[in-house]
Amino acid sequence: MPTLPLEVMPNSTVFTLSGINASRESRYVFFCITFLYYLVIIAVNLIIIVTVALRKPLHEPMYVFLCNLCLNGLYGTSGFYPKFLYDLLSDVQEISRSGCFVQVFVIYSAVLCDFSTLTVMSYDRSVAICRPLEYHTVMTGGTVFKLTAFSWFLPIFIMFVIIVLSSGVTLCGSHIEKLYCENWAIVKMSCSSNLASDVLGYSGLVTYLGHFLFILFSYVKLFRTSLKSAEIRSKFVQTCTPHLLSLINVFVALLFDTMYSRYGSRDFPQGLRHFLALEFQIVPPLFNPLIYGLKLNKVRNEVLRFVKSNAIKF
């Protein structure tokens, strides 16, 4: 009885990924650029994390959530860049089935955690600007801990259940049209429909639509409050602009990823397809800490003091 070729063999233990169609010399150049960029991401996020942790003036809820955003940036990129760098030097872009599901879990739980953290930050800004006299009563250490735990627990729980459901399906394919593993690409290879996975996927979508509506409601309140006085308006612009820019950045990244996953076509130029697939791995991890570090005077000043004090020691 003839055996099926690998790409249609049910439940293959290895997936192949869509690599960059370039010469070996060009891939070496891509490797160097990507490696340096990844180092910059690590350095910038670590500087913000360490500065917030060590500088007492930054021991406030807003900066704790910023620290959490940077930690998540390091977590999410660790699921993509090491494997991608390895693939740039390899002739065959393959990943084990278990490794693929781990990559899906890390990358997408980080994306959801970004959105949850930005939702929590919108609540923090809403209390700080709309109810300033109650801020320290509402945003206690316990509340900050619970909100931070929420921003991690919900994405991890959702992705864990999704991975459990997806890993149990029988697959009739082994090629993923992306530079990394993605759950929707795996589900599309299922030999039969997976109703439970579809229901959970839409449930997750509804959950994060709720996040978006909460953020929208918070900003309506913030905008109305900011109209009351020039002082409140200045505080709104100073502290909410970085958050709003980060929110738009993450939303656009998710939109690009969804467009590529659901509607991406091989007719698109490969460069465009790769950009749509990688935007949320390239821009948010570096953009988030930079925009907060550049826009918020308190963060920028404390980072400069921290860097200078440590530079003098060396």
Tab-separated table of C-alpha atoms in Angstrom:
chain	number	residue	atom	x	y	z
A	1	MET	CA	0.000	0.000	0.000
A	2	PRO	CA	1.628	3.327	-1.036
A	3	THR	CA	2.399	5.831	1.677
A	4	LEU	CA	1.075	9.353	1.575
A	5	PRO	CA	3.555	12.181	0.934
A	6	LEU	CA	4.594	14.143	4.006
A	7	GLU	CA	2.426	17.177	3.294
A	8	VAL	CA	-0.807	15.153	3.455
A	9	MET	CA	0.228	12.549	5.994
A	10	PRO	CA	-2.195	12.806	8.950
A	11	ASN	CA	-0.688	14.110	12.191
A	12	SER	CA	2.834	14.696	10.920
A	13	THR	CA	5.303	15.177	13.776
A	14	VAL	CA	7.079	17.978	11.884
A	15	PHE	CA	5.776	21.193	10.341
A	16	THR	CA	7.516	23.120	7.584
A	17	LEU	CA	7.438	26.911	7.650
A	18	SER	CA	7.488	29.427	4.845
A	19	GLY	CA	11.064	30.661	4.683
A	20	ILE	CA	12.503	33.839	3.191
A	21	ASN	CA	13.104	33.333	-0.520
A	22	ALA	CA	16.615	34.778	-0.761
A	23	SER	CA	20.178	33.721	-1.450
A	24	ARG	CA	22.384	32.444	1.368
A	25	GLU	CA	24.365	35.697	1.341
A	26	SER	CA	21.170	37.746	1.651
A	27	ARG	CA	19.966	35.563	4.521
A	28	TYR	CA	23.247	36.208	6.336
A	29	VAL	CA	22.574	39.937	5.988
A	30	PHE	CA	18.991	39.450	7.274
A	31	PHE	CA	20.401	37.430	10.170
A	32	CYS	CA	22.781	40.214	11.217
A	33	ILE	CA	20.110	42.907	10.966
A	34	THR	CA	17.541	40.793	12.840
A	35	PHE	CA	20.044	39.798	15.536
A	36	LEU	CA	21.032	43.426	16.161
A	37	TYR	CA	17.377	44.481	16.214
A	38	TYR	CA	16.556	41.747	18.736
A	39	LEU	CA	19.432	42.906	20.934
A	40	VAL	CA	18.053	46.459	20.816
A	41	ILE	CA	14.598	45.181	21.825
A	42	ILE	CA	16.104	43.294	24.776
A	43	ALA	CA	18.256	46.256	25.841
A	44	VAL	CA	15.509	48.900	25.648
A	45	ASN	CA	12.944	46.791	27.499
A	46	LEU	CA	15.453	45.733	30.164
A	47	ILE	CA	16.468	49.350	30.774
A	48	ILE	CA	12.837	50.319	31.439
A	49	ILE	CA	12.227	47.243	33.629
A	50	VAL	CA	15.356	47.692	35.753
A	51	THR	CA	14.850	51.443	36.067
A	52	VAL	CA	11.246	51.046	37.241
A	53	ALA	CA	12.320	48.310	39.670
A	54	LEU	CA	15.215	50.266	41.219
A	55	ARG	CA	14.092	53.901	41.131
A	56	LYS	CA	11.619	54.701	43.932
A	57	PRO	CA	10.003	57.679	42.140
A	58	LEU	CA	8.703	55.172	39.590
A	59	HIS	CA	7.102	52.865	42.160
A	60	GLU	CA	3.624	53.928	41.105
A	61	PRO	CA	0.847	51.881	39.437
A	62	MET	CA	1.257	53.488	36.026
A	63	TYR	CA	4.958	52.596	35.851
A	64	VAL	CA	4.402	49.119	37.285
A	65	PHE	CA	2.020	48.450	34.386
A	66	LEU	CA	4.593	49.885	31.973
A	67	CYS	CA	7.151	47.491	33.459
A	68	ASN	CA	4.678	44.668	32.893
A	69	LEU	CA	4.266	45.742	29.260
A	70	CYS	CA	8.040	45.568	28.776
A	71	LEU	CA	8.296	42.168	30.488
A	72	ASN	CA	5.625	40.887	28.153
A	73	GLY	CA	7.545	42.296	25.196
A	74	LEU	CA	10.578	40.208	26.157
A	75	TYR	CA	8.400	37.157	26.736
A	76	GLY	CA	6.630	37.406	23.387
A	77	THR	CA	9.722	38.041	21.286
A	78	SER	CA	11.472	35.055	22.890
A	79	GLY	CA	8.883	32.888	21.156
A	80	PHE	CA	9.798	34.206	17.715
A	81	TYR	CA	13.284	35.667	17.283
A	82	PRO	CA	15.520	32.741	18.404
A	83	LYS	CA	13.720	30.304	16.069
A	84	PHE	CA	13.602	32.838	13.227
A	85	LEU	CA	17.326	33.561	13.558
A	86	TYR	CA	18.039	29.832	13.436
A	87	ASP	CA	15.857	29.466	10.335
A	88	LEU	CA	17.737	32.240	8.543
A	89	LEU	CA	20.886	30.114	8.737
A	90	SER	CA	19.146	26.852	7.899
A	91	ASP	CA	18.347	25.463	4.461
A	92	VAL	CA	15.136	23.836	5.723
A	93	GLN	CA	12.650	25.689	7.937
A	94	GLU	CA	11.115	22.976	10.111
A	95	ILE	CA	9.677	22.800	13.611
A	96	SER	CA	8.425	19.883	15.658
A	97	ARG	CA	4.706	19.565	16.347
A	98	SER	CA	5.196	20.185	20.082
A	99	GLY	CA	7.592	23.058	19.390
A	100	CYS	CA	5.029	24.588	17.054
A	101	PHE	CA	2.312	24.581	19.718
A	102	VAL	CA	4.738	26.063	22.264
A	103	GLN	CA	5.537	28.867	19.816
A	104	VAL	CA	1.819	29.504	19.202
A	105	PHE	CA	1.215	29.643	22.953
A	106	VAL	CA	4.071	32.069	23.704
A	107	ILE	CA	3.515	34.447	20.778
A	108	TYR	CA	-0.249	34.745	21.036
A	109	SER	CA	-0.523	34.759	24.820
A	110	ALA	CA	1.936	37.679	24.691
A	111	VAL	CA	-0.205	39.494	22.108
A	112	LEU	CA	-3.325	39.048	24.245
A	113	CYS	CA	-1.380	40.058	27.362
A	114	ASP	CA	-0.372	43.282	25.604
A	115	PHE	CA	-4.025	44.097	25.008
A	116	SER	CA	-5.042	43.140	28.571
A	117	THR	CA	-2.239	45.269	30.025
A	118	LEU	CA	-3.272	48.260	27.925
A	119	THR	CA	-6.851	47.736	29.137
A	120	VAL	CA	-5.651	47.775	32.741
A	121	MET	CA	-3.605	50.901	32.014
A	122	SER	CA	-6.684	52.641	30.617
A	123	TYR	CA	-8.487	51.897	33.902
A	124	ASP	CA	-5.541	53.306	35.847
A	125	ARG	CA	-5.560	56.516	33.787
A	126	SER	CA	-9.343	56.787	34.143
A	127	VAL	CA	-9.126	56.666	37.942
A	128	ALA	CA	-6.099	59.009	38.056
A	129	ILE	CA	-7.712	61.731	35.940
A	130	CYS	CA	-11.442	61.330	36.598
A	131	ARG	CA	-11.195	60.508	40.333
A	132	PRO	CA	-7.836	61.968	41.467
A	133	LEU	CA	-8.796	62.270	45.146
A	134	GLU	CA	-9.655	58.569	45.283
A	135	TYR	CA	-6.668	57.376	43.243
A	136	HIS	CA	-4.438	56.126	46.063
A	137	THR	CA	-7.425	54.587	47.823
A	138	VAL	CA	-8.517	52.688	44.713
A	139	MET	CA	-5.114	51.822	43.214
A	140	THR	CA	-3.613	50.117	46.241
A	141	GLY	CA	-0.760	47.612	46.068
A	142	GLY	CA	-3.263	44.776	46.239
A	143	THR	CA	-5.311	46.211	43.377
A	144	VAL	CA	-2.210	46.684	41.229
A	145	PHE	CA	-1.192	43.073	41.894
A	146	LYS	CA	-4.667	41.763	40.994
A	147	LEU	CA	-4.810	43.804	37.785
A	148	THR	CA	-1.320	42.669	36.773
A	149	ALA	CA	-2.213	39.044	37.509
A	150	PHE	CA	-5.397	39.454	35.460
A	151	SER	CA	-3.455	40.773	32.471
A	152	TRP	CA	-1.380	37.551	32.483
A	153	PHE	CA	-3.863	34.940	33.684
A	154	LEU	CA	-6.623	35.576	31.133
A	155	PRO	CA	-4.387	35.359	28.003
A	156	ILE	CA	-2.526	32.324	29.342
A	157	PHE	CA	-5.786	30.556	30.216
A	158	ILE	CA	-7.353	31.288	26.818
A	159	MET	CA	-4.278	30.155	24.877
A	160	PHE	CA	-3.840	27.059	27.056
A	161	VAL	CA	-7.375	25.886	26.298
A	162	ILE	CA	-6.954	26.708	22.593
A	163	ILE	CA	-3.700	24.722	22.426
A	164	VAL	CA	-5.252	21.742	24.238
A	165	LEU	CA	-8.129	21.668	21.742
A	166	SER	CA	-5.948	22.227	18.671
A	167	SER	CA	-3.314	19.660	19.656
A	168	GLY	CA	-5.967	16.935	19.768
A	169	VAL	CA	-7.175	17.299	16.169
A	170	THR	CA	-6.052	15.079	13.316
A	171	LEU	CA	-4.191	17.094	10.700
A	172	CYS	CA	-4.003	16.399	6.977
A	173	GLY	CA	-1.172	18.776	6.226
A	174	SER	CA	2.188	19.889	7.521
A	175	HIS	CA	3.054	23.196	5.797
A	176	ILE	CA	2.423	26.570	7.455
A	177	GLU	CA	2.395	29.615	5.163
A	178	LYS	CA	4.128	31.795	7.730
A	179	LEU	CA	7.569	32.380	9.185
A	180	TYR	CA	6.282	31.098	12.531
A	181	CYS	CA	3.535	28.831	13.831
A	182	GLU	CA	0.005	30.126	14.116
A	183	ASN	CA	-3.083	28.401	15.490
A	184	TRP	CA	-5.393	29.373	12.616
A	185	ALA	CA	-2.914	27.929	10.100
A	186	ILE	CA	-2.880	24.659	12.070
A	187	VAL	CA	-6.674	24.541	12.395
A	188	LYS	CA	-7.038	24.977	8.622
A	189	MET	CA	-5.068	21.738	8.177
A	190	SER	CA	-7.574	19.772	10.283
A	191	CYS	CA	-9.024	16.737	8.519
A	192	SER	CA	-12.465	17.590	9.948
A	193	SER	CA	-14.235	20.596	11.423
A	194	ASN	CA	-13.389	21.446	15.029
A	195	LEU	CA	-16.502	23.059	16.516
A	196	ALA	CA	-15.061	23.375	20.032
A	197	SER	CA	-12.005	25.246	18.740
A	198	ASP	CA	-14.205	27.559	16.643
A	199	VAL	CA	-16.484	28.317	19.599
A	200	LEU	CA	-13.524	29.058	21.845
A	201	GLY	CA	-11.943	31.249	19.185
A	202	TYR	CA	-15.083	33.354	18.878
A	203	SER	CA	-15.419	33.453	22.676
A	204	GLY	CA	-11.901	34.871	22.897
A	205	LEU	CA	-12.775	37.398	20.216
A	206	VAL	CA	-15.852	38.505	22.170
A	207	THR	CA	-13.783	38.737	25.374
A	208	TYR	CA	-11.240	41.059	23.783
A	209	LEU	CA	-13.971	43.012	22.053
A	210	GLY	CA	-15.155	43.650	25.620
A	211	HIS	CA	-11.634	44.892	26.429
A	212	PHE	CA	-11.800	47.262	23.464
A	213	LEU	CA	-15.223	48.612	24.470
A	214	PHE	CA	-13.975	49.164	28.039
A	215	ILE	CA	-11.003	51.145	26.704
A	216	LEU	CA	-13.307	53.144	24.440
A	217	PHE	CA	-15.634	53.909	27.364
A	218	SER	CA	-12.648	54.932	29.517
A	219	TYR	CA	-11.374	57.338	26.883
A	220	VAL	CA	-14.798	58.927	26.457
A	221	LYS	CA	-14.770	59.644	30.198
A	222	LEU	CA	-11.165	60.845	30.061
A	223	PHE	CA	-11.843	63.182	27.166
A	224	ARG	CA	-14.913	64.685	28.820
A	225	THR	CA	-13.029	65.214	32.071
A	226	SER	CA	-10.065	66.792	30.250
A	227	LEU	CA	-12.350	69.534	28.920
A	228	LYS	CA	-12.995	70.837	32.435
A	229	SER	CA	-9.654	72.602	32.907
A	230	ALA	CA	-6.301	73.261	31.241
A	231	GLU	CA	-4.479	71.418	34.054
A	232	ILE	CA	-6.492	68.218	33.566
A	233	ARG	CA	-6.121	68.557	29.801
A	234	SER	CA	-2.336	68.802	30.162
A	235	LYS	CA	-2.265	65.715	32.381
A	236	PHE	CA	-4.449	63.842	29.898
A	237	VAL	CA	-2.145	64.694	26.970
A	238	GLN	CA	1.027	63.913	28.940
A	239	THR	CA	0.048	60.530	30.365
A	240	CYS	CA	-2.528	59.231	27.922
A	241	THR	CA	-0.795	59.960	24.612
A	242	PRO	CA	1.804	57.166	25.038
A	243	HIS	CA	-0.935	54.749	26.072
A	244	LEU	CA	-3.110	55.713	23.112
A	245	LEU	CA	-0.194	55.356	20.677
A	246	SER	CA	0.685	51.935	22.112
A	247	LEU	CA	-2.951	50.893	21.871
A	248	ILE	CA	-3.182	51.942	18.219
A	249	ASN	CA	0.107	50.180	17.538
A	250	VAL	CA	-1.043	46.882	19.058
A	251	PHE	CA	-4.476	47.140	17.417
A	252	VAL	CA	-2.950	47.712	13.968
A	253	ALA	CA	-0.528	44.826	14.534
A	254	LEU	CA	-3.405	42.493	15.432
A	255	LEU	CA	-5.385	43.732	12.438
A	256	PHE	CA	-2.471	43.024	10.097
A	257	ASP	CA	-1.986	39.564	11.557
A	258	THR	CA	-5.699	38.763	11.243
A	259	MET	CA	-5.810	40.059	7.663
A	260	TYR	CA	-2.834	37.923	6.736
A	261	SER	CA	-4.139	34.809	8.505
A	262	ARG	CA	-7.690	34.962	7.193
A	263	TYR	CA	-7.324	36.673	3.848
A	264	GLY	CA	-3.638	36.389	2.955
A	265	SER	CA	-3.000	35.159	-0.553
A	266	ARG	CA	-0.021	33.743	-2.349
A	267	ASP	CA	-0.783	36.342	-5.013
A	268	PHE	CA	0.496	39.000	-2.608
A	269	PRO	CA	4.214	39.853	-2.956
A	270	GLN	CA	6.242	37.773	-0.495
A	271	GLY	CA	7.670	40.900	1.142
A	272	LEU	CA	4.166	42.219	1.847
A	273	ARG	CA	3.027	38.849	3.204
A	274	HIS	CA	6.000	38.680	5.555
A	275	PHE	CA	5.447	42.264	6.730
A	276	LEU	CA	1.778	41.595	7.504
A	277	ALA	CA	2.806	38.486	9.418
A	278	LEU	CA	5.672	40.080	11.354
A	279	GLU	CA	4.430	43.602	12.121
A	280	PHE	CA	3.444	42.793	15.716
A	281	GLN	CA	6.811	41.083	16.299
A	282	ILE	CA	8.775	44.029	14.923
A	283	VAL	CA	7.048	47.246	15.995
A	284	PRO	CA	5.307	46.914	19.428
A	285	PRO	CA	8.224	45.325	21.374
A	286	LEU	CA	10.458	48.298	20.571
A	287	PHE	CA	7.836	51.008	20.069
A	288	ASN	CA	6.138	50.584	23.473
A	289	PRO	CA	9.170	51.196	25.730
A	290	LEU	CA	10.518	53.924	23.445
A	291	ILE	CA	7.281	55.912	23.277
A	292	TYR	CA	6.865	55.795	27.057
A	293	GLY	CA	10.527	56.565	27.642
A	294	LEU	CA	10.500	59.520	25.261
A	295	LYS	CA	7.064	60.942	26.061
A	296	LEU	CA	6.877	60.621	29.853
A	297	ASN	CA	9.309	63.078	31.424
A	298	LYS	CA	9.492	61.177	34.697
A	299	VAL	CA	10.447	57.921	32.987
A	300	ARG	CA	12.929	59.637	30.675
A	301	ASN	CA	14.625	61.499	33.529
A	302	GLU	CA	14.876	58.422	35.739
A	303	VAL	CA	16.258	56.334	32.883
A	304	LEU	CA	18.915	58.972	32.169
A	305	ARG	CA	19.851	59.146	35.873
A	306	PHE	CA	20.031	55.356	36.076
A	307	VAL	CA	22.178	55.054	32.935
A	308	LYS	CA	24.502	57.893	33.993
A	309	SER	CA	24.966	56.554	37.529
A	310	ASN	CA	25.835	53.095	36.223
A	311	ALA	CA	28.063	54.480	33.462
A	312	ILE	CA	30.092	56.367	36.086
A	313	LYS	CA	30.577	53.150	38.075
A	314	PHE	CA	32.062	51.437	35.014
